[in-house]
Amino acid sequence: MGKEKKFNPPSLEIGGKTLKIPIIQGGMGVGISLDRLSGAVAEEGGIGVIAAVLCGLNEKGFAKNPLGVSLEALGEYIKRAKKNSKGIIGVNVMMALTDADEYIKAAIKAEADFLFIGAGLMRNPPEGIGLIPIVSSGRAAKIILKLWEDKGLYPDAIVVEGPKAGGHLGFKKDQIFKSEFSLEILLDDVLREIKSFEQKAGRKIPVIAAGGIYTGEDIFRIMELGASGAQIGTRFAATQECDANIRFKKMLINAEENDITIVDSPAGLPGRALKNNFLENVKTGNRRPVKCLAKCLRTCKHPDTPYCIFIALINAQRGNVNNGLIFCGSNVGRVKKIIPVKELIKELIGGYIVAAK
Ligand SMILES: Cc1cc2nc3c(=O)[nH]c(=O)nc-3n(C[C@H](O)[C@H](O)[C@H](O)COP(=O)(O)O)c2cc1C
């Protein structure tokens, strides 16, 4: 009898570090991915990502000093997740945040491995941390690469996030459901744009695909198209280790496809979220914030903003789901159970191996 060929998922090299599995847990703010979730993913051999934005929301003194408490918490969470997992930990920072630079400094100080840079252009890439920009088009990838190249730097990897993702989307509302903006097409676009930069850099720039990736087979298929790995959000939000309140997770697993909607966010981008009382109230205009508590976003047009995203996301994380903004990906209707990270990763890798055979 011939020996059965053993299939293993490919490992992934990024910035001199080796991931045992080609899976990245997407950063999820506010407080959805902190040390617990990121540590659990890192322990399984992927990259666990802490979302920096207002991450100290459940720490003492947050109400009085949200930024100061969050910066301190970020340092502690990074150290804790790294120590407990002995794995690779990233930090997600949105450039649209007023205090993006402060969060970045805190991430470098606490020795996070990678910075995942979303929602805006990073003009002055810092040293001392791996850099992974998140883009939604080949054009955006090219702009970043050109800008950084002039400073003698290339990213360690690039995440291309398609319109099926959860949270803020880097698309116009009318692009979200058009087939020419599919993840497959965007991936191809990014791979084409980065080729000449890879030659100049003398190394590969791995491209990670995100948005709507649900099964191990999905990971296999997107990697067949040239992605080096997958970034997944929604499925990790419905794990036992996800740092949000159980009521937030239950909203996700009880949702059906027709519960999903596209909202305008004060970040100046559309976002994908679950319909609820909160969004009904936003429609009727009775969520307009009187006071701005944290000046969290450069792009927020307070007092004309339809709602305070700072309060809405904190409410969601704490389980006050009727008064919160519940971000989710387009596949949320398929998630029916809250499971441990270990089980989810086992399922994803198992599915990948079956598809690869
Ligand atoms: C609840 C939630 C919060 C999110 N918050 C952020 C965030 O703060 N920053 C960011 O870059 N992406 C954020 N995302 C996007 C994820 O990191 C990830 O790229 C995306 O969800 C992938 O699509 P999927 O959910 O279909 O797997 C969020 C997604 C969800 C579901």
Coordinates of C-alpha atoms and ligand atoms in Angstrom, one line a residue:
M1 CA 0.0 0.0 0.0
G2 CA 1.4 3.4 -1.0
K3 CA 2.0 5.9 1.8
E4 CA -0.8 8.5 2.0
K5 CA 0.5 12.0 1.2
K6 CA 0.3 14.3 4.2
F7 CA -1.2 17.7 3.5
N8 CA -0.3 20.6 5.8
P9 CA -1.5 24.1 5.5
P10 CA 1.3 26.3 4.2
S11 CA 3.1 28.4 6.7
L12 CA 3.5 32.1 6.0
E13 CA 6.6 34.3 6.3
I14 CA 6.0 37.9 7.1
G15 CA 8.8 40.3 8.0
G16 CA 11.1 37.6 9.2
K17 CA 8.5 35.9 11.3
T18 CA 6.9 32.5 10.5
L19 CA 3.2 31.9 11.0
K20 CA 2.4 28.2 11.4
I21 CA -1.0 28.8 9.7
P22 CA -1.8 31.4 7.0
I23 CA -4.5 33.0 9.2
I24 CA -4.7 36.5 10.6
Q25 CA -7.5 37.6 13.0
G26 CA -8.7 41.0 11.9
G27 CA -8.4 43.8 14.4
M28 CA -11.9 44.6 15.7
G29 CA -12.7 47.8 17.6
V30 CA -13.9 49.0 19.9
G31 CA -12.8 46.3 22.4
I32 CA -13.9 43.3 20.3
S33 CA -10.4 42.0 19.8
L34 CA -8.2 42.7 22.8
D35 CA -5.6 40.5 24.6
R36 CA -7.8 37.4 25.1
L37 CA -8.9 36.9 21.5
S38 CA -5.6 37.9 19.9
G39 CA -3.7 35.7 22.4
A40 CA -5.8 32.7 21.6
V41 CA -5.2 33.1 17.8
A42 CA -1.5 33.7 18.2
E43 CA -1.3 30.6 20.4
E44 CA -2.7 28.6 17.4
G45 CA 0.0 29.9 15.1
G46 CA -1.7 32.8 13.4
I47 CA -1.4 36.5 14.0
G48 CA -3.7 37.8 16.8
V49 CA -4.5 41.5 16.4
I50 CA -5.5 43.9 19.1
A51 CA -7.6 46.9 18.0
A52 CA -6.0 49.9 19.6
V53 CA -8.9 52.3 19.4
L54 CA -10.2 53.1 22.9
C55 CA -9.1 49.6 24.0
G56 CA -9.2 50.6 27.7
L57 CA -13.0 50.9 27.6
N58 CA -13.5 48.5 30.5
E59 CA -10.5 49.7 32.6
K60 CA -10.7 52.0 35.7
G61 CA -10.7 55.7 35.0
F62 CA -11.7 55.3 31.3
A63 CA -14.7 57.7 31.4
K64 CA -12.5 60.5 32.7
N65 CA -9.5 59.9 30.5
P66 CA -10.3 57.6 27.6
L67 CA -7.1 58.1 25.7
G68 CA -4.6 57.9 28.6
V69 CA -6.2 54.8 30.0
S70 CA -6.4 53.2 26.5
L71 CA -2.7 53.9 25.8
E72 CA -1.7 52.2 29.1
A73 CA -4.1 49.3 28.5
L74 CA -2.8 48.8 25.0
G75 CA 0.8 48.3 26.3
E76 CA -0.4 45.9 29.0
Y77 CA -2.6 43.9 26.5
I78 CA 0.2 43.5 24.0
K79 CA 2.6 42.2 26.7
R80 CA 0.0 39.9 28.2
A81 CA -1.1 38.4 24.8
K82 CA 2.5 37.9 23.8
K83 CA 3.5 36.3 27.1
N84 CA 0.5 34.0 27.3
S85 CA 0.6 32.9 23.7
K86 CA 4.3 33.0 22.9
G87 CA 3.0 33.9 19.4
I88 CA 2.8 36.8 17.0
I89 CA 0.7 39.9 18.1
G90 CA -0.3 42.8 15.9
V91 CA -2.1 46.1 16.6
N92 CA -4.7 47.6 14.4
V93 CA -4.7 51.4 14.1
M94 CA -7.1 53.5 12.0
M95 CA -5.3 56.5 10.6
A96 CA -8.6 58.4 10.8
L97 CA -8.1 58.4 14.6
T98 CA -7.1 61.8 16.0
D99 CA -4.7 60.0 18.3
A100 CA -3.3 57.4 15.8
D101 CA 0.3 58.5 16.5
E102 CA -0.1 58.0 20.2
Y103 CA -1.4 54.5 19.7
I104 CA 1.4 53.7 17.3
K105 CA 4.0 54.8 19.8
A106 CA 2.4 52.7 22.6
A107 CA 2.4 49.6 20.2
I108 CA 6.1 50.0 19.4
K109 CA 7.0 50.6 23.1
A110 CA 5.2 47.4 24.1
E111 CA 7.0 45.5 21.3
A112 CA 4.0 44.4 19.2
D113 CA 5.2 42.5 16.2
F114 CA 3.1 44.2 13.5
L115 CA 1.0 47.3 12.9
F116 CA -2.1 46.9 10.7
I117 CA -2.8 50.3 9.3
G118 CA -6.4 50.9 8.2
A119 CA -8.8 53.8 7.2
G120 CA -6.4 56.3 5.8
L121 CA -2.9 56.9 4.5
M122 CA 0.2 56.6 6.8
R123 CA 2.6 59.2 5.5
N124 CA 5.4 58.7 7.9
P125 CA 5.9 55.0 8.6
P126 CA 7.6 54.4 11.9
E127 CA 10.6 52.2 12.7
G128 CA 10.7 49.4 15.2
I129 CA 7.6 47.5 14.2
G130 CA 6.5 45.4 11.1
L131 CA 4.1 47.4 8.9
I132 CA 1.0 46.0 7.1
P133 CA -1.3 48.5 5.5
I134 CA -4.9 47.6 4.7
V135 CA -6.1 48.6 1.3
S136 CA -9.3 48.2 -0.8
S137 CA -7.7 48.6 -4.3
G138 CA -4.6 48.2 -6.3
R139 CA -4.5 51.9 -6.7
A140 CA -4.4 52.5 -2.9
A141 CA -1.6 49.9 -2.6
K142 CA 0.4 51.7 -5.3
I143 CA 0.0 55.1 -3.6
I144 CA 1.3 53.7 -0.3
L145 CA 4.2 51.7 -1.9
K146 CA 5.3 54.8 -3.9
L147 CA 5.1 57.0 -0.8
W148 CA 7.0 54.6 1.4
E149 CA 9.5 53.7 -1.3
D150 CA 10.6 57.4 -1.5
K151 CA 11.5 56.9 2.2
G152 CA 13.4 53.7 1.5
L153 CA 10.8 51.4 3.0
Y154 CA 8.5 48.6 1.8
P155 CA 5.6 47.1 3.8
D156 CA 6.1 43.6 5.3
A157 CA 2.7 42.6 3.8
I158 CA -0.5 44.1 2.5
V159 CA -4.1 43.3 3.5
V160 CA -6.6 43.7 0.7
E161 CA -10.1 44.0 2.2
G162 CA -13.0 43.5 -0.1
P163 CA -16.6 44.8 0.3
K164 CA -17.9 41.7 2.1
A165 CA -16.0 42.6 5.3
G166 CA -17.3 43.7 8.6
G167 CA -16.9 47.2 10.1
H168 CA -15.9 50.2 8.0
L169 CA -15.6 49.6 4.2
G170 CA -13.2 51.3 1.9
F171 CA -15.7 51.6 -0.8
K172 CA -18.5 54.0 -2.0
K173 CA -21.9 52.7 -1.1
D174 CA -22.8 52.0 -4.7
Q175 CA -19.7 49.9 -5.2
I176 CA -20.3 47.5 -2.3
F177 CA -22.5 45.0 -4.2
K178 CA -21.0 45.4 -7.7
S179 CA -19.2 42.3 -9.1
E180 CA -16.2 44.3 -10.3
F181 CA -15.4 45.0 -6.7
S182 CA -15.2 41.3 -5.7
L183 CA -12.3 40.3 -3.5
E184 CA -10.9 38.1 -6.3
I185 CA -10.7 41.0 -8.7
L186 CA -9.3 43.4 -6.0
L187 CA -6.7 40.8 -5.1
D188 CA -5.6 40.4 -8.7
D189 CA -5.4 44.2 -9.0
V190 CA -3.2 44.5 -5.9
L191 CA -0.9 41.6 -7.0
R192 CA -0.4 43.3 -10.3
E193 CA 0.4 46.7 -8.8
I194 CA 2.9 45.4 -6.3
K195 CA 5.0 43.4 -8.8
S196 CA 7.5 46.1 -9.7
F197 CA 7.9 47.1 -6.1
E198 CA 8.7 43.5 -5.1
Q199 CA 11.4 43.5 -7.8
K200 CA 12.9 46.8 -6.4
A201 CA 12.5 45.5 -2.8
G202 CA 14.2 42.2 -3.8
R203 CA 11.6 40.3 -1.9
K204 CA 8.0 39.1 -1.9
I205 CA 5.4 41.4 -0.4
P206 CA 2.8 38.9 0.8
V207 CA -0.8 39.9 0.1
I208 CA -3.5 38.8 2.7
A209 CA -7.1 38.7 1.5
A210 CA -10.0 39.8 3.8
G211 CA -13.7 40.1 3.6
G212 CA -16.2 37.3 3.4
I213 CA -13.8 34.4 4.0
Y214 CA -15.7 31.8 5.9
T215 CA -14.4 28.3 5.4
G216 CA -11.1 26.6 5.0
E217 CA -12.0 26.0 1.4
D218 CA -12.4 29.8 1.0
I219 CA -8.9 30.2 2.3
F220 CA -7.6 27.6 -0.1
R221 CA -9.4 29.1 -3.1
I222 CA -8.2 32.7 -2.4
M223 CA -4.6 31.4 -1.9
E224 CA -4.8 29.6 -5.2
L225 CA -5.5 33.0 -6.7
G226 CA -2.3 34.4 -5.3
A227 CA -3.1 35.5 -1.7
S228 CA -0.5 34.4 0.8
G229 CA -3.1 34.1 3.6
A230 CA -6.5 35.2 4.9
Q231 CA -7.6 37.8 7.4
I232 CA -10.9 36.8 9.1
G233 CA -13.0 39.0 11.4
T234 CA -16.7 38.0 11.9
R235 CA -15.9 34.3 12.6
F236 CA -13.5 35.3 15.3
A237 CA -16.0 37.7 16.8
A238 CA -18.2 34.7 17.5
T239 CA -15.7 32.8 19.6
Q240 CA -15.6 32.2 23.3
E241 CA -12.4 34.2 23.6
C242 CA -13.7 37.3 21.7
D243 CA -13.4 40.1 24.2
A244 CA -16.9 41.5 23.7
N245 CA -19.9 40.8 26.0
I246 CA -21.8 37.6 25.4
R247 CA -24.9 39.6 24.3
F248 CA -22.9 41.1 21.4
K249 CA -21.8 37.5 20.4
K250 CA -25.4 36.3 20.7
M251 CA -26.6 39.1 18.3
L252 CA -24.1 37.8 15.8
I253 CA -25.1 34.1 16.0
N254 CA -28.9 34.9 16.0
A255 CA -28.6 37.2 12.9
E256 CA -30.0 36.2 9.5
E257 CA -28.8 37.6 6.2
N258 CA -31.7 40.1 6.0
D259 CA -30.7 41.6 9.4
I260 CA -27.6 43.1 7.8
T261 CA -27.5 46.7 6.6
I262 CA -25.0 49.3 5.4
V263 CA -24.7 52.4 7.5
D264 CA -22.9 55.7 7.1
S265 CA -20.3 56.1 9.8
P266 CA -19.0 59.3 11.3
A267 CA -15.6 58.0 10.1
G268 CA -16.7 59.1 6.6
L269 CA -17.0 55.6 5.3
P270 CA -19.9 53.2 4.9
G271 CA -20.0 50.3 7.4
R272 CA -21.7 46.9 7.6
A273 CA -23.8 46.3 10.7
L274 CA -26.8 44.6 12.1
K275 CA -30.2 46.3 12.1
N276 CA -31.4 47.2 15.6
N277 CA -33.2 49.8 17.7
F278 CA -30.1 51.9 17.7
L279 CA -30.0 52.2 13.9
E280 CA -33.8 52.9 13.8
N281 CA -33.2 55.8 16.2
V282 CA -30.3 57.1 14.0
K283 CA -32.7 57.1 11.1
T284 CA -35.2 59.3 12.9
G285 CA -32.4 61.6 13.9
N286 CA -32.7 61.1 17.6
R287 CA -29.1 59.9 18.2
R288 CA -27.4 63.2 17.4
P289 CA -24.8 63.7 20.1
V290 CA -25.0 66.9 22.2
K291 CA -21.4 66.6 23.5
C292 CA -18.2 65.2 22.0
L293 CA -16.5 63.2 24.6
A294 CA -13.3 61.9 23.1
K295 CA -12.7 63.7 19.8
C296 CA -11.8 60.2 18.6
L297 CA -12.0 60.7 14.8
R298 CA -10.5 63.4 12.6
T299 CA -13.3 62.9 10.2
C300 CA -16.2 63.2 12.6
K301 CA -18.4 66.3 11.9
H302 CA -19.8 66.8 15.4
P303 CA -22.3 68.4 16.1
D304 CA -23.8 67.4 12.7
T305 CA -22.8 63.7 12.9
P306 CA -25.9 61.5 13.0
Y307 CA -24.6 59.6 16.1
C308 CA -21.5 59.2 18.3
I309 CA -19.6 56.2 17.1
F310 CA -17.5 56.2 20.2
I311 CA -20.6 55.6 22.4
A312 CA -22.3 53.3 20.0
L313 CA -19.3 50.9 19.7
I314 CA -18.7 50.9 23.4
N315 CA -22.3 50.1 24.1
A316 CA -22.1 47.2 21.7
Q317 CA -19.0 45.8 23.2
R318 CA -20.5 46.0 26.7
G319 CA -23.6 44.1 25.6
N320 CA -26.0 47.1 25.6
V321 CA -26.9 45.9 22.1
N322 CA -30.1 47.9 21.7
N323 CA -28.1 51.1 22.0
G324 CA -25.0 49.9 20.2
L325 CA -23.6 49.6 16.7
I326 CA -23.0 45.9 15.9
F327 CA -20.5 45.6 13.1
C328 CA -20.5 42.4 11.2
G329 CA -19.4 40.8 7.9
S330 CA -21.6 39.8 5.1
N331 CA -21.4 36.1 6.2
V332 CA -22.7 36.7 9.7
G333 CA -26.0 34.8 8.9
R334 CA -24.0 31.6 8.6
V335 CA -22.4 31.8 12.1
K336 CA -24.7 29.8 14.4
K337 CA -22.5 28.9 17.4
I338 CA -20.0 30.5 19.7
I339 CA -17.0 28.2 19.7
P340 CA -13.5 28.3 21.1
V341 CA -10.7 29.7 18.8
K342 CA -9.0 26.3 18.8
E343 CA -12.0 24.6 17.4
L344 CA -12.6 27.3 14.7
I345 CA -8.9 27.1 13.6
K346 CA -9.1 23.3 13.5
E347 CA -12.2 23.5 11.3
L348 CA -10.6 26.1 9.0
I349 CA -7.4 24.1 8.6
G350 CA -9.3 20.9 8.2
G351 CA -11.4 22.5 5.4
Y352 CA -8.3 23.9 3.8
I353 CA -6.6 20.4 3.7
V354 CA -9.7 18.8 2.2
A355 CA -9.9 21.4 -0.5
A356 CA -6.2 21.1 -1.3
K357 CA -6.3 17.3 -1.7
Ligands
LIG1 C1 -17.1 43.8 14.8 C2 -16.0 44.2 13.8 C3 -15.2 45.3 14.1 C4 -14.2 45.6 13.2 N1 -13.4 46.7 13.5 C5 -12.3 47.0 12.7 C6 -11.3 47.9 13.1 O1 -11.4 48.5 14.2 N2 -10.3 48.2 12.3 C7 -10.2 47.5 11.1 O2 -9.2 47.8 10.3 N3 -11.0 46.6 10.7 C8 -12.1 46.3 11.5 N4 -13.0 45.3 11.1 C9 -12.7 44.4 9.9 C10 -11.9 43.1 10.3 O3 -10.7 43.4 10.8 C11 -11.8 42.2 9.1 O4 -10.8 42.7 8.1 C12 -13.1 41.9 8.4 O5 -14.1 41.8 9.3 C13 -12.9 40.7 7.5 O6 -14.2 40.3 6.9 P1 -15.0 39.1 7.6 O7 -15.7 39.7 8.8 O8 -16.0 38.8 6.5 O9 -14.1 38.0 7.9 C14 -14.0 44.9 12.0 C15 -14.9 43.9 11.7 C16 -15.9 43.5 12.6 C17 -16.8 42.3 12.3

